[in-house]
Amino acid sequence: MNTTTDLILIGVLAGVWLIAGLLADALPSARTARELRRRARTLSMLVGGGVAVFIAVPLVTGALSGHSAAPAAAVLPAVPALVVVLVTARRLAQVRRGAGAFATAPLTPAPPALLAAAAHPLVATPLQITGLAALAGVPIAAGVIEVPGAQVAGIVLTVVGVAVLALGIRHAIRHSRLNVKVFAPIGKVRLRAVPARQTSAETYTALPLETGPAENYASSAHRAA
C-alpha cells in the first residue's frame, strides 16, 4: 500500500482547494478594481491547479504497483469540484472581465455590483466545500478510515454536510447585504427642480412705443377722442 504517495497526493489536493476557498472568501473585500481582478485571476489559476491534481491522482496511482487509497479519497471532493468547474469558473471569468474594464483606471474603487457578484454563494461555497471534502479524505488516504462500510466515514460525511449548510447560509447573507448596496444609492437620490435657462433669443425687447411714460399714452388717447 502506497501510503506516503497517497498522503502526498491528497495533502496537495486539500492544500490547493483550501487556499482557493480562503481566497474566495476574501474576494469581495477587494478595495480597487485592480485588486479584484488580480484576486479573481489568482483564484482561477488555483482552480486550474486543483483540477490538475485531480487528474494526477489516478495517473500517479495507476503507474505505481500495489493498492492505493488515494482514488477513493478523491471521490468525495470530486463532486463539489465538478460544480466549481461548471458554475464557479464561469462566474469568476465574469468578475475578472468586469474588473478588467477598469484597466485604464486601476485605482478605481471596486464597483458594488462586482463585489456583489464576487460574493455570490456559487463562487466561494463550492470552493470551500471542495477543500473541506479533500481534507476529510486525508484520513482515508492514511488508511485510518476504510471506505466503504466505516462508521467514522458516516460521521465525517455528516460534519461536512453541516459545514456545507453553514457556508451556504453565510455566503447567501453576505451576498444579500452587498446586493442591497448596489441599489442603495438609487433610493438616496432626490430629484431637484432644474431652473429654466433663458436664452438670448427669448429675451423680451421693448418696442419703441413702450419706452415712453404712461401719461403720454393717456394724453394721446384724449386728443384722439
Short mmCIF file of N, CA, C and O in Angstrom, two decimals, residues 56 61 81 118 121 125 142 148 151 173 183 196 203 213:
data_model
loop_
_atom_site.label_atom_id
_atom_site.label_comp_id
_atom_site.label_asym_id
_atom_site.label_seq_id
_atom_site.Cartn_x
_atom_site.Cartn_y
_atom_site.Cartn_z
N ALA A 56 -4.03 14.12 -11.77
CA ALA A 56 -2.78 13.44 -11.44
C ALA A 56 -2.98 12.26 -10.49
O ALA A 56 -2.15 11.34 -10.47
N THR A 61 -1.22 7.02 -9.21
CA THR A 61 -1.51 5.76 -8.52
C THR A 61 -1.59 4.57 -9.49
O THR A 61 -1.27 3.45 -9.12
N ALA A 81 -16.06 19.73 -6.74
CA ALA A 81 -15.12 20.26 -7.72
C ALA A 81 -15.76 20.33 -9.10
O ALA A 81 -15.44 21.24 -9.89
N ALA A 118 -18.97 38.88 -6.82
CA ALA A 118 -17.89 38.09 -6.22
C ALA A 118 -18.33 37.39 -4.94
O ALA A 118 -17.75 36.36 -4.57
N PRO A 121 -23.07 33.10 -3.54
CA PRO A 121 -22.82 31.80 -2.89
C PRO A 121 -22.22 30.73 -3.80
O PRO A 121 -21.51 29.84 -3.33
N THR A 125 -18.75 29.09 -1.97
CA THR A 125 -19.24 27.88 -1.30
C THR A 125 -18.72 26.60 -1.94
O THR A 125 -18.20 25.72 -1.23
N ALA A 142 -4.60 7.95 4.52
CA ALA A 142 -3.66 7.43 5.50
C ALA A 142 -4.02 6.03 5.97
O ALA A 142 -3.24 5.40 6.70
N PRO A 148 -15.73 1.53 1.58
CA PRO A 148 -16.97 1.87 2.30
C PRO A 148 -17.13 1.05 3.58
O PRO A 148 -16.32 0.18 3.88
N GLN A 151 -17.97 3.40 10.13
CA GLN A 151 -18.83 4.28 10.90
C GLN A 151 -18.25 5.68 10.99
O GLN A 151 -18.97 6.68 11.00
N ILE A 173 -26.15 35.32 3.02
CA ILE A 173 -26.39 36.55 3.78
C ILE A 173 -25.45 37.66 3.33
O ILE A 173 -25.86 38.81 3.14
N PHE A 183 -28.24 48.85 -4.92
CA PHE A 183 -29.44 49.65 -5.17
C PHE A 183 -29.63 50.76 -4.16
O PHE A 183 -30.53 51.58 -4.32
N ALA A 196 -35.03 76.85 -15.31
CA ALA A 196 -35.05 77.03 -16.77
C ALA A 196 -34.04 78.08 -17.17
O ALA A 196 -33.97 79.16 -16.59
N THR A 203 -35.18 86.63 -24.80
CA THR A 203 -35.18 87.87 -24.01
C THR A 203 -36.19 88.87 -24.59
O THR A 203 -36.22 89.11 -25.80
N PRO A 213 -43.45 107.31 -21.04
CA PRO A 213 -44.24 107.18 -19.80
C PRO A 213 -45.69 106.88 -20.12
O PRO A 213 -46.17 107.08 -21.23
#
